[in-house]
Tab-separated table of C-alpha atoms and ligand atoms in Angstrom:
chain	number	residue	atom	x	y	z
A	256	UNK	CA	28.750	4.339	132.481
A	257	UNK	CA	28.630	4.651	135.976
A	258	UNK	CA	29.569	1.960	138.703
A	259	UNK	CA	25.814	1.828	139.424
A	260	UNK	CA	24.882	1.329	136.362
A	261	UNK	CA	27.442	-1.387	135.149
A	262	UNK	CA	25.842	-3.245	138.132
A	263	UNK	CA	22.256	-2.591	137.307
A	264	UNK	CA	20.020	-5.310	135.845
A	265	UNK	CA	19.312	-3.999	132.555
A	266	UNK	CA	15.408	-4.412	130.691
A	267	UNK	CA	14.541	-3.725	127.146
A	268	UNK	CA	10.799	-3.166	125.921
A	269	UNK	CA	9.766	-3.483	122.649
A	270	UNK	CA	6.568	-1.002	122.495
A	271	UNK	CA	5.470	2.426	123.890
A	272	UNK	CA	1.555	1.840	124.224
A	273	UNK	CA	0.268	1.200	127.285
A	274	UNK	CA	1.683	-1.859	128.187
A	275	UNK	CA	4.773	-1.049	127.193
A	276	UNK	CA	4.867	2.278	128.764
A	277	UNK	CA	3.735	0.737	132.262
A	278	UNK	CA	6.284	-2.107	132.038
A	279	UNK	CA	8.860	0.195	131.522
A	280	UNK	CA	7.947	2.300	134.260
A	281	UNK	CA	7.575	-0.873	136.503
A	282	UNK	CA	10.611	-2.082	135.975
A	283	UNK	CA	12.272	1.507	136.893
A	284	UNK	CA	10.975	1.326	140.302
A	285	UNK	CA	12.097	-2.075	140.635
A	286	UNK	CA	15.507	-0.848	139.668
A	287	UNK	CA	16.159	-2.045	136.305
A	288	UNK	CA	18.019	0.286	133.958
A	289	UNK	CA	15.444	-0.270	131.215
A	290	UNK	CA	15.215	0.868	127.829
A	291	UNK	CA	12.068	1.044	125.354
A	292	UNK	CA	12.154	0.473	121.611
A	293	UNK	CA	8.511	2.158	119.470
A	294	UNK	CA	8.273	2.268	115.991
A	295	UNK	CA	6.549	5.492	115.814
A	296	UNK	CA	6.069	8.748	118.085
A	297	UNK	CA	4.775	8.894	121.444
A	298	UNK	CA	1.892	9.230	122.117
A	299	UNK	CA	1.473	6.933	119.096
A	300	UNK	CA	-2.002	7.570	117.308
A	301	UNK	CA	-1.671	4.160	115.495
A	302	UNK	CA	-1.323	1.985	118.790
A	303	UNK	CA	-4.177	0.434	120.367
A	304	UNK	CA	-3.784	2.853	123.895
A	305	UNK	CA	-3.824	6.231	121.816
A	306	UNK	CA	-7.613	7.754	121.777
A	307	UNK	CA	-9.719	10.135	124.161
A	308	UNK	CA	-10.484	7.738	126.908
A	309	UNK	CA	-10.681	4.066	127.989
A	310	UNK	CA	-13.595	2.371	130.053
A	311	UNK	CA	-13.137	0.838	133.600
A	312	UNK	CA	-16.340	-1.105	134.971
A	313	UNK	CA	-16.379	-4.201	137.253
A	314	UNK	CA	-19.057	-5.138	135.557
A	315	UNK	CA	-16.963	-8.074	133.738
A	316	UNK	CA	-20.164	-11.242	132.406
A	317	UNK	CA	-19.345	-14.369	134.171
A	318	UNK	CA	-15.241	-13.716	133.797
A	319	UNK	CA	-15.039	-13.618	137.625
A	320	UNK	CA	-11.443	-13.426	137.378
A	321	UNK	CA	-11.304	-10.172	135.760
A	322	UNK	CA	-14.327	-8.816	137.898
A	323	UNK	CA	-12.033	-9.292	140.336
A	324	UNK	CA	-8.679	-7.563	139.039
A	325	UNK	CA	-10.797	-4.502	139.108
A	326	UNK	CA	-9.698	-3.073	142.759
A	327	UNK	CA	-6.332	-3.967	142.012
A	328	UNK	CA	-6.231	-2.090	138.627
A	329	UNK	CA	-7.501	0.809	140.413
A	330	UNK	CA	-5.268	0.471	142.969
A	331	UNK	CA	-2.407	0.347	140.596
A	332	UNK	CA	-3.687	3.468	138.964
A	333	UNK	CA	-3.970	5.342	141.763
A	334	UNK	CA	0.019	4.424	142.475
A	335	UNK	CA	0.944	5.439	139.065
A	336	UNK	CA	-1.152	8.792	139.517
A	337	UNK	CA	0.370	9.696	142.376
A	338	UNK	CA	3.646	9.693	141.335
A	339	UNK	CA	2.804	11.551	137.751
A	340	UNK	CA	1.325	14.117	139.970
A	341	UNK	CA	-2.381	13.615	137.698
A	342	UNK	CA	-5.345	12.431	138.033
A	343	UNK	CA	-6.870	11.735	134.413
A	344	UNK	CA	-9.657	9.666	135.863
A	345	UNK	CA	-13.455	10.789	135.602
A	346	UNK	CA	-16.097	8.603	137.749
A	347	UNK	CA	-19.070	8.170	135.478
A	348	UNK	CA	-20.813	4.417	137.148
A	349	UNK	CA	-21.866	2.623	134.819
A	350	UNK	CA	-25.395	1.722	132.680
A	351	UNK	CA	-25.699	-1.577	131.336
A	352	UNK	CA	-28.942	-2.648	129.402
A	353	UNK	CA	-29.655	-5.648	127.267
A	354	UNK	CA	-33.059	-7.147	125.651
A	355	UNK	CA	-32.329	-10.550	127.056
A	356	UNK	CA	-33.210	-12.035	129.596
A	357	UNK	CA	-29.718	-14.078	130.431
A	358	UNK	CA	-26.274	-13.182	128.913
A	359	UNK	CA	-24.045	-10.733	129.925
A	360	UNK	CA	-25.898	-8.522	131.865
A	361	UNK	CA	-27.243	-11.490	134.256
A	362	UNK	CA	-24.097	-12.712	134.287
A	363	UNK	CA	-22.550	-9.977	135.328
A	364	UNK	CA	-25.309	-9.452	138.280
A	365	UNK	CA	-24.799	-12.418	139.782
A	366	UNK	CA	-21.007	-12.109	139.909
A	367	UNK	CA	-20.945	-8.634	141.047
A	368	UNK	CA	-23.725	-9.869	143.871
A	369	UNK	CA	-21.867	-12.960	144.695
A	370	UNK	CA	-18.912	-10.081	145.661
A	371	UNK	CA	-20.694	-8.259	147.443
A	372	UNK	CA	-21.102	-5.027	144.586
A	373	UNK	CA	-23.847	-3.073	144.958
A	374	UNK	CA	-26.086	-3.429	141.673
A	375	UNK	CA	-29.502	-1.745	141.631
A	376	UNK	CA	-31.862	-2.746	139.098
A	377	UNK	CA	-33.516	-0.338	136.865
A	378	UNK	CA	-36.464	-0.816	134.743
A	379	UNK	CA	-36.851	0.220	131.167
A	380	UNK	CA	-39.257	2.970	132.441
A	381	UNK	CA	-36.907	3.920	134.783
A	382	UNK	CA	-34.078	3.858	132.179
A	383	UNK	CA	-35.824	6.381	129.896
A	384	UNK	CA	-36.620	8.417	133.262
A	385	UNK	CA	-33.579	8.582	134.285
A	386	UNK	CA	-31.650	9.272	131.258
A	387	UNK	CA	-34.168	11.066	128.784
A	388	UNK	CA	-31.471	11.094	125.571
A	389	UNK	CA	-32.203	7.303	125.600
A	390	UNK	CA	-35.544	5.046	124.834
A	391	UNK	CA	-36.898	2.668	126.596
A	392	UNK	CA	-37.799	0.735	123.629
A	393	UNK	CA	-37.201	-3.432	123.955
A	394	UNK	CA	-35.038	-3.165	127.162
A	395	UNK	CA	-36.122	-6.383	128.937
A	396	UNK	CA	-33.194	-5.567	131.612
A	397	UNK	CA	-30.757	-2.635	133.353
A	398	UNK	CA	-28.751	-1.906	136.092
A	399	UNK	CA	-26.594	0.733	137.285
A	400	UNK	CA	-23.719	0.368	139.504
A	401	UNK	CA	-21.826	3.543	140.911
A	402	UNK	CA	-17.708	2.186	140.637
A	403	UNK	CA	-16.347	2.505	136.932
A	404	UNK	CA	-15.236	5.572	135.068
A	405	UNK	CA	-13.343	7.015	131.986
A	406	UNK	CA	-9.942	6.719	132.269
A	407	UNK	CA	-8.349	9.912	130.171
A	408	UNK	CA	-5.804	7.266	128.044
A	409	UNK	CA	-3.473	9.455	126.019
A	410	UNK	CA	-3.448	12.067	129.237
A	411	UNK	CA	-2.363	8.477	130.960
A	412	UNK	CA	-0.264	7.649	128.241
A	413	UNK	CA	2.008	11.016	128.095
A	414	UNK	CA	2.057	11.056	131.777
A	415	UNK	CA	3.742	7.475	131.037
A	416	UNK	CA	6.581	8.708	128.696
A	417	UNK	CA	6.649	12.253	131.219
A	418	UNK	CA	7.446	9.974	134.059
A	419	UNK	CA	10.174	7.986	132.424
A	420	UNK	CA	12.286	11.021	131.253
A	421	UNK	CA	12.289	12.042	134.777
A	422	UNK	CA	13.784	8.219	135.232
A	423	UNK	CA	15.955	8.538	132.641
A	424	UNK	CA	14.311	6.099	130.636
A	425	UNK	CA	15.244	6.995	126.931
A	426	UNK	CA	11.911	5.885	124.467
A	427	UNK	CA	14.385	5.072	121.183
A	428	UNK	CA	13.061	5.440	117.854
A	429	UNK	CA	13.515	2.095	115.578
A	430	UNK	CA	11.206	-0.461	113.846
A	431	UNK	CA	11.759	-4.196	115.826
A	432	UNK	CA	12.323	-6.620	112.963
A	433	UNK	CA	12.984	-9.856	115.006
A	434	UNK	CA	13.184	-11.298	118.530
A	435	UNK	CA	15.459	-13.783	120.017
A	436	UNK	CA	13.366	-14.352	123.138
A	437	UNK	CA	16.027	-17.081	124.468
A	438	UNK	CA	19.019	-14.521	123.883
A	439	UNK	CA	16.893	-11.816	125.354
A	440	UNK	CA	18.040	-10.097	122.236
A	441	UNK	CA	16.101	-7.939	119.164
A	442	UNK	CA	17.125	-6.366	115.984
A	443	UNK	CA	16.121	-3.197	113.975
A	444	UNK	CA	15.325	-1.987	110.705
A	445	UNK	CA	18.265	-0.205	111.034
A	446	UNK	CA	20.114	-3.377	111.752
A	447	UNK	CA	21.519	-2.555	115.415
A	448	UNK	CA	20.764	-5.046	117.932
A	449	UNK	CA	19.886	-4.332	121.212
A	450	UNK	CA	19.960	-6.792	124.000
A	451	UNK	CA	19.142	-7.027	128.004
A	452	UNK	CA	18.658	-9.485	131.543
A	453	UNK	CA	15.324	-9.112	130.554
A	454	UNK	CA	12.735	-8.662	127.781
A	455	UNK	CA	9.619	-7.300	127.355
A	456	UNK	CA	7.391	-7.757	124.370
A	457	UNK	CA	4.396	-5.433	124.524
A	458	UNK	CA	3.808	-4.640	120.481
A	459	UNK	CA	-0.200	-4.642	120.499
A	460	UNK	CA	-1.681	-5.411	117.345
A	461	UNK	CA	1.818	-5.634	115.909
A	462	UNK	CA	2.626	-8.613	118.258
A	463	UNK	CA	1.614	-11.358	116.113
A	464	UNK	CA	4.065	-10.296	113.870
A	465	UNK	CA	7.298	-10.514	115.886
A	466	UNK	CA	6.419	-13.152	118.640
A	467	UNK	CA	6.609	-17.216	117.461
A	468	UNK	CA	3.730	-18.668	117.669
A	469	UNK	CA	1.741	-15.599	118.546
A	470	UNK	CA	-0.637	-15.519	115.393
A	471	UNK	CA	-1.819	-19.301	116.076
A	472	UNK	CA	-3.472	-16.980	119.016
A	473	UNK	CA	-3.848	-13.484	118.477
A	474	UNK	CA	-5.072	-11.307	115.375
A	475	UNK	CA	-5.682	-8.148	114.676
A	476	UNK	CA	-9.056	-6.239	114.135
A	477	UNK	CA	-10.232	-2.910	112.891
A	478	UNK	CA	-12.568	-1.532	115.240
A	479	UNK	CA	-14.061	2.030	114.239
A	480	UNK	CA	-15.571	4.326	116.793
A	481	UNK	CA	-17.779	7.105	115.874
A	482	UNK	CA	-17.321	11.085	118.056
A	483	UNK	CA	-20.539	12.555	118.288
A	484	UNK	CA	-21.219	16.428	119.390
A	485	UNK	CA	-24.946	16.338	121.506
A	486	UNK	CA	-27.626	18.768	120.515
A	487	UNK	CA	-28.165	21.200	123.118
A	488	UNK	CA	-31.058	19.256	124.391
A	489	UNK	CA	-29.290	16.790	125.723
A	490	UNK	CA	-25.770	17.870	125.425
A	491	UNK	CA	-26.131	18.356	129.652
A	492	UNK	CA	-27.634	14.974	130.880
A	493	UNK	CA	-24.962	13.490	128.794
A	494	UNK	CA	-22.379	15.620	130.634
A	495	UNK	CA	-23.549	13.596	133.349
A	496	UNK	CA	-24.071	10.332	131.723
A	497	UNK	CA	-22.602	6.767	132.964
A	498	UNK	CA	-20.973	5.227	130.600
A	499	UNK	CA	-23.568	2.719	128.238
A	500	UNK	CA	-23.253	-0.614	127.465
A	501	UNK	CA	-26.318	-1.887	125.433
A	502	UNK	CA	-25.788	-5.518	125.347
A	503	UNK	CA	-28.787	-6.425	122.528
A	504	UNK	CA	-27.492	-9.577	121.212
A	505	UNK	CA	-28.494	-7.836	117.303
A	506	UNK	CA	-26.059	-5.661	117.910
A	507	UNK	CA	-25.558	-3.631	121.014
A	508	UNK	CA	-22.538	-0.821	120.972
A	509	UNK	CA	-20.829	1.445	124.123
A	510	UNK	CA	-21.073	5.009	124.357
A	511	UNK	CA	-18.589	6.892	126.462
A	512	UNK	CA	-19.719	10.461	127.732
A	513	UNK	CA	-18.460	13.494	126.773
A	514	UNK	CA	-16.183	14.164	130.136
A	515	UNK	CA	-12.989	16.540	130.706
A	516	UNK	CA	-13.906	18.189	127.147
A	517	UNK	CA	-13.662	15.043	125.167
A	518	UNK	CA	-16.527	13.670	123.020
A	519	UNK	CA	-19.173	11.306	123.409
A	520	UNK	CA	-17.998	8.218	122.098
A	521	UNK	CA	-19.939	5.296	120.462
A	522	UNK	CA	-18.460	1.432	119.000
A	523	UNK	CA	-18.855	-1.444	118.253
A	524	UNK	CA	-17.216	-4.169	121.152
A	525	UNK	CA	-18.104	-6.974	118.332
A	526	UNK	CA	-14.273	-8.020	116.819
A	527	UNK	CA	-14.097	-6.763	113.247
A	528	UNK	CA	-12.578	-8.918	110.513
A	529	UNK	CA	-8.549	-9.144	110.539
A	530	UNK	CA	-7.015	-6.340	109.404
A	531	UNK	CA	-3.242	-5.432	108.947
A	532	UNK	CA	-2.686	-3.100	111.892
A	533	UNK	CA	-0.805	-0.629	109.507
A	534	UNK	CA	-3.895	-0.790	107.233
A	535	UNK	CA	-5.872	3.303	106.981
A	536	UNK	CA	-6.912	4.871	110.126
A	537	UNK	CA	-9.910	6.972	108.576
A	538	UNK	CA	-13.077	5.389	108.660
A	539	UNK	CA	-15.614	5.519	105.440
A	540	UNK	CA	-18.777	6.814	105.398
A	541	UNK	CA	-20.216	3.334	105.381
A	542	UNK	CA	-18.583	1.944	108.614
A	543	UNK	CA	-19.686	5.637	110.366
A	544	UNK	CA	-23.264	4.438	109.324
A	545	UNK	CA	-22.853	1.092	110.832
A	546	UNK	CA	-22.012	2.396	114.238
A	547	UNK	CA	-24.926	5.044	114.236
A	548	UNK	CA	-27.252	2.587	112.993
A	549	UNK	CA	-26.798	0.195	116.228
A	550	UNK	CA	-27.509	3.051	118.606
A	551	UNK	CA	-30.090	4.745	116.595
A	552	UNK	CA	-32.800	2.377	118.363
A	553	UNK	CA	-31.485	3.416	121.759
A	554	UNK	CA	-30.090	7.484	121.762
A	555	UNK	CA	-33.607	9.199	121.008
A	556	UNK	CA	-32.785	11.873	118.090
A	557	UNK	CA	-29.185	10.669	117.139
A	558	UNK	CA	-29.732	12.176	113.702
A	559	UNK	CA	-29.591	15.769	115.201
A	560	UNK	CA	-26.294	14.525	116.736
A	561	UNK	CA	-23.457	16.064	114.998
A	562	UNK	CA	-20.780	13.960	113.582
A	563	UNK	CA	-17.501	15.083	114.249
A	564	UNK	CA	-14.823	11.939	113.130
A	565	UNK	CA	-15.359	8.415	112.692
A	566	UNK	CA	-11.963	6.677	113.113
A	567	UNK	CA	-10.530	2.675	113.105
A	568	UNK	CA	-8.697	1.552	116.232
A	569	UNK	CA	-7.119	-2.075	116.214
A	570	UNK	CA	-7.448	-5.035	119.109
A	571	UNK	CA	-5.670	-7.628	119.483
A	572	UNK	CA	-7.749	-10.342	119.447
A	573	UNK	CA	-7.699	-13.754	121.948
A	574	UNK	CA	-10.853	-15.387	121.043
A	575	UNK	CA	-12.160	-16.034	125.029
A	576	UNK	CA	-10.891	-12.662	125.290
A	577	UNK	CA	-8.054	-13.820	127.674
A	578	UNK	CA	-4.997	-11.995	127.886
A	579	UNK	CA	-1.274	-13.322	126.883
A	580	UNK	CA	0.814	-12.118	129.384
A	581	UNK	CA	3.321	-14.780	129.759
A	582	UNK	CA	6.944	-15.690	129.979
A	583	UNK	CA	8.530	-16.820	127.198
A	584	UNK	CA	11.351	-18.842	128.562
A	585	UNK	CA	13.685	-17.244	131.244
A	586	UNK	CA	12.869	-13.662	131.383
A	587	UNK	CA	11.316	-13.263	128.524
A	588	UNK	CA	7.845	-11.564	128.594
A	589	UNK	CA	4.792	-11.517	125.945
A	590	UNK	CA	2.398	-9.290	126.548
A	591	UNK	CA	-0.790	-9.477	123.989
A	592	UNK	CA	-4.041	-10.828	123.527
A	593	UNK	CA	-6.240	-7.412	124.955
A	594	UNK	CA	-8.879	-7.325	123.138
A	595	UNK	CA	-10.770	-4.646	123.385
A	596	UNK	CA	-10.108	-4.673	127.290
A	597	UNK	CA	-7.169	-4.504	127.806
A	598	UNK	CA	-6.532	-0.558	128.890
A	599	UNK	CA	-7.948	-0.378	132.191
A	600	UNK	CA	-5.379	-2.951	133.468
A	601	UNK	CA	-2.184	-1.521	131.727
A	602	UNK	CA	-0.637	-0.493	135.118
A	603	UNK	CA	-1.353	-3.504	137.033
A	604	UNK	CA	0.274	-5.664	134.822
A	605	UNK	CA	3.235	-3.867	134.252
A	606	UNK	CA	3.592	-3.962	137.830
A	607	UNK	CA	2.896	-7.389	137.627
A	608	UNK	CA	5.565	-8.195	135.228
A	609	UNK	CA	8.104	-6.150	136.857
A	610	UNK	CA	7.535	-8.550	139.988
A	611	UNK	CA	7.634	-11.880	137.900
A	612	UNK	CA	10.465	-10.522	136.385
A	613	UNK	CA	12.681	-10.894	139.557
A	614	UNK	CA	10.632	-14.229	140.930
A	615	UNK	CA	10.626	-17.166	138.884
A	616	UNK	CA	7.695	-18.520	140.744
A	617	UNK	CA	5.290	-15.341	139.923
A	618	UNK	CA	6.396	-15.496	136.578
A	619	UNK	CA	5.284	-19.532	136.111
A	620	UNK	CA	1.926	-18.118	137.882
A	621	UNK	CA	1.945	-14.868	135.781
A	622	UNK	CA	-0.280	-16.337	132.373
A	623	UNK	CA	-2.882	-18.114	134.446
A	624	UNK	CA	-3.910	-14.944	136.508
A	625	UNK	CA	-3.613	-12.557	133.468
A	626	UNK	CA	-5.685	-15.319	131.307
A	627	UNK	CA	-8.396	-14.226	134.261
A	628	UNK	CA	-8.161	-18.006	135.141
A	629	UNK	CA	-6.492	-18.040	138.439
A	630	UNK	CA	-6.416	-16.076	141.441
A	631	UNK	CA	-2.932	-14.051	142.115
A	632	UNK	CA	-0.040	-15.694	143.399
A	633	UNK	CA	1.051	-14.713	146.473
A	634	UNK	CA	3.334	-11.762	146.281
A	635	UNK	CA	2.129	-10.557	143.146
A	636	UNK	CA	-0.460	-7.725	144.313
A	637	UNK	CA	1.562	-7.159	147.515
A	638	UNK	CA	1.573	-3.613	148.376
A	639	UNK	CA	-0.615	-1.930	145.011
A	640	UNK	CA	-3.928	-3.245	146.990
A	641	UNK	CA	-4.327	-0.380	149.224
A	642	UNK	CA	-5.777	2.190	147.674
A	643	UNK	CA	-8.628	2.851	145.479
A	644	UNK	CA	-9.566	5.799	143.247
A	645	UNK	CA	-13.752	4.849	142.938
B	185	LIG	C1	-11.640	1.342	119.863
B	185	LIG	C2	-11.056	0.728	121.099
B	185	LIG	C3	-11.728	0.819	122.300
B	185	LIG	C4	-11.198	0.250	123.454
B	185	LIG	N1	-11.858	0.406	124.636
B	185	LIG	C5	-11.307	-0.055	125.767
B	185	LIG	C6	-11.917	0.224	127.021
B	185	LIG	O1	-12.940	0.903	127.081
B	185	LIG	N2	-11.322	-0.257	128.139
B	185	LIG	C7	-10.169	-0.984	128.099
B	185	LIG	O2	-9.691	-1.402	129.158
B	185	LIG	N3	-9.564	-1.271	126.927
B	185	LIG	C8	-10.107	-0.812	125.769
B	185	LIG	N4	-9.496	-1.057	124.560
B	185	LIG	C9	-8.317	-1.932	124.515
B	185	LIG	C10	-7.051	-1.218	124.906
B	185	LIG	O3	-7.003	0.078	124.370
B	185	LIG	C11	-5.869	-2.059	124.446
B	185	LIG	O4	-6.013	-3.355	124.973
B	185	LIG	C12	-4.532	-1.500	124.936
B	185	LIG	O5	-4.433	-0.130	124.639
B	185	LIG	C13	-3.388	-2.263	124.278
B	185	LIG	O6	-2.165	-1.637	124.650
B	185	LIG	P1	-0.793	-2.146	124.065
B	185	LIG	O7	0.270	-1.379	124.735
B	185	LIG	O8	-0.756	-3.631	124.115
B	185	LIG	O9	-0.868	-1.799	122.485
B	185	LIG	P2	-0.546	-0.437	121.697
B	185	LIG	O10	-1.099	0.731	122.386
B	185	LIG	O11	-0.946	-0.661	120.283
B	185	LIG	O12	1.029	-0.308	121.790
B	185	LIG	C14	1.904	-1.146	121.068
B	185	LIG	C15	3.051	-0.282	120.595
B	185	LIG	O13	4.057	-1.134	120.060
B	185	LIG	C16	4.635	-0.480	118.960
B	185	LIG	N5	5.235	-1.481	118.085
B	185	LIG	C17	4.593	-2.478	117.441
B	185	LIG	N6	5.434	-3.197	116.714
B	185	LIG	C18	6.653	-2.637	116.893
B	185	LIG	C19	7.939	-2.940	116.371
B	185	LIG	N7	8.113	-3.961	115.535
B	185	LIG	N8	8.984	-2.182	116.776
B	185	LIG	C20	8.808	-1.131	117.632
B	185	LIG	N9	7.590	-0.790	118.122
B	185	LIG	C21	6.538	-1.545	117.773
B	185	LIG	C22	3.462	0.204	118.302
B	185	LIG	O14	3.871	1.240	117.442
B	185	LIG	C23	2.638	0.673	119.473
B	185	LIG	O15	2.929	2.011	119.832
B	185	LIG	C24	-9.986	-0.476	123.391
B	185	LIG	C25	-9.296	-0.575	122.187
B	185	LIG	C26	-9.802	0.025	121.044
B	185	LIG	C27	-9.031	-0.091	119.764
């Protein structure tokens, strides 16, 4: 070991997905020597962070606060870009429709207005017009908004685990069995123990299992997406798609559009009963149904769609949707709670941990900001505000 190194603050995080990945790589530039402890390969296909592509939209309901950690996500991307020497970002704007007339979409008009986003209103004519793979049928409401895009998440993800080999950040193979969050310590399967200054727990929908008191909050769901191949027809306009959100309160779903040579996407953002995140990854034909039949109402034709895989993906679930990113005791770190939301803010908050970290006074501020209760303590954003990448 060197002399540098004996002197080095040392970090240990448990987890490899996103959050894990970002904390890691945080806590590099802030000069800890930092190791990270997965259970499985990386890119991991079972983790939460592992699929085709994540969704970025300001477009956030009445949750103000997270409306509002937008910029600074993107900023934090950008930061994290520019160092992997990528860009696996595609700008798509965004589509929102609902039949309601109040909810989420007119919630999320009036925030965006109240901040000064520009939201223009479309009808359901103008919908159908606009975007001819979809019907107008029952759409009492739409807007569009330019800002939001796909972000390419297991491109993002190996750029992750590309940049910390060039760190020297060593990703160790071994199952965490239990935590001692006050000793800052954890042990294996294997039965090795591994300990640091400072901890990081970022085990997705694993978390409730090694984190006290976690489950009282947090559970996992099975969420199953559906890839879908576009006739010729349409396959084009959807090329140039935004992404979808159909809000109908019967039973809306997301589509993602086929950008970069991925696949259109379609879900389900309604949490799924608990399931044990090491539960079957292969959908059946049954839940594949499910997810066509909410969007057969609104994608004109889906049954000359072509199905190409129907898979389940786990959240962690918070019920108000609130993320647990909080100390637990001195510098100890939980980081849980996503949702199905939690992606498009993976390199912000491992930046943000990284700086509570070192400051117990961000770190007391750290769960009410994440929660998307509070605005940022000062310090916290400092410097990852000034760029953006839409
Ligand atoms: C279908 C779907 C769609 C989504 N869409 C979006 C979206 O559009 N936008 C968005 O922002 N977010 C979205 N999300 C949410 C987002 O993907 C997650 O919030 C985020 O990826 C969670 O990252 P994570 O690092 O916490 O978890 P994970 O990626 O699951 O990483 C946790 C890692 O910890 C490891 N681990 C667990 N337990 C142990 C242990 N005991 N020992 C060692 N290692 C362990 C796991 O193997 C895993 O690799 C979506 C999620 C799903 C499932």
């Amino acid at each position: 070991m060197s002399r540098d190194t004996e002197q080095m603050q040392t970090a240990l995080v448990i987890g490899a997905g996103i959050m894990g990945l970002s904390s890691a790589w945080a806590l590099s530039r802030a000069g800890y020597a930092v190791r990270v402890i997965e259970q499985d390969e990386v890119p991991n296909p079972r983790g939460a962070s592992v699929d085709d592509h994540r969704l970025i939209r300001h477009a956030y309901g009445a949750q103000a606060g997270y409306m509002r950690m937008i910029d600074p996500a993107y900023a934090a991307w950008d930061l994290l870009f520019r160092e992997a020497g990528q860009r696996p970002y595609v700008q798509t704007g965004v589509l929102a429709l609902t039949a309601s007339p109040r909810g989420w979409l007119a919630d999320s008009r009036a925030a965006l207005r109240a901040d000064g986003h520009a939201v223009e209103d479309l009808s359901a004519e103008a919908v159908a017009q606009r975007f001819p793979f979809l019907s107008a049928a029952g759409i009492h409401d739409a807007f569009q908004l330019a800002p939001g895009g796909v972000l390419l998440a297991r491109r993002i993800v190996q750029a992750l685990a590309g940049l910390l080999a060039r760190r020297g950040v060593p990703i160790l193979r071994g199952r965490t069995m239990a935590v001692d969050t006050g000793r800052r310590t954890v042990t294996l399967e294997d039965g090795t123990h591994h300990a640091a200054d400072t901890l990081v727990v970022a085990a997705g929908p694993w978390g409730p299992r090694l984190v006290p008191g976690l489950a009282a909050r947090v559970r996992p769901t099975r969420q199953i997406v559906v890839r879908l191949a576009a006739p010729a027809a349409s396959a084009a306009a959807w090329a140039r798609a935004p992404m979808l959100l159909d809000l109908s309160e019967d039973g809306g779903f997301y589509a993602v559009p086929p950008v970069a040579g991925t696949p259109l996407k379609i879900g389900d953002h309604r949490f799924a009963p608990t399931a044990d995140p090491d539960g079957p990854r292969a959908a059946t034909a049954a839940e594949r149904d499910a997810i066509l039949d909410l969007a057969r109402h609104r994608i004109r034709d889906l049954d000359s769609y072509r199905v190409l895989s129907a898979a389940a993906c786990w959240y962690d679930v918070e019920p108000g949707e609130r993320f647990v990113v909080e100390p637990l005791g001195d510098r100890a770190f939980v980081m849980s709670g996503f949702s199905g939301h939690g992606f498009k803010f993976g390199a912000l908050l491992g930046l943000a941990v990284a700086r509570a970290a070192g400051d117990p006074a961000l770190a007391g501020a750290l769960a009410g900001w994440a929660a998307g209760e509070t605005p940022p303590p000062p310090g916290l954003l400092v410097d990852i505000e000034q760029d953006r990448i839409a």
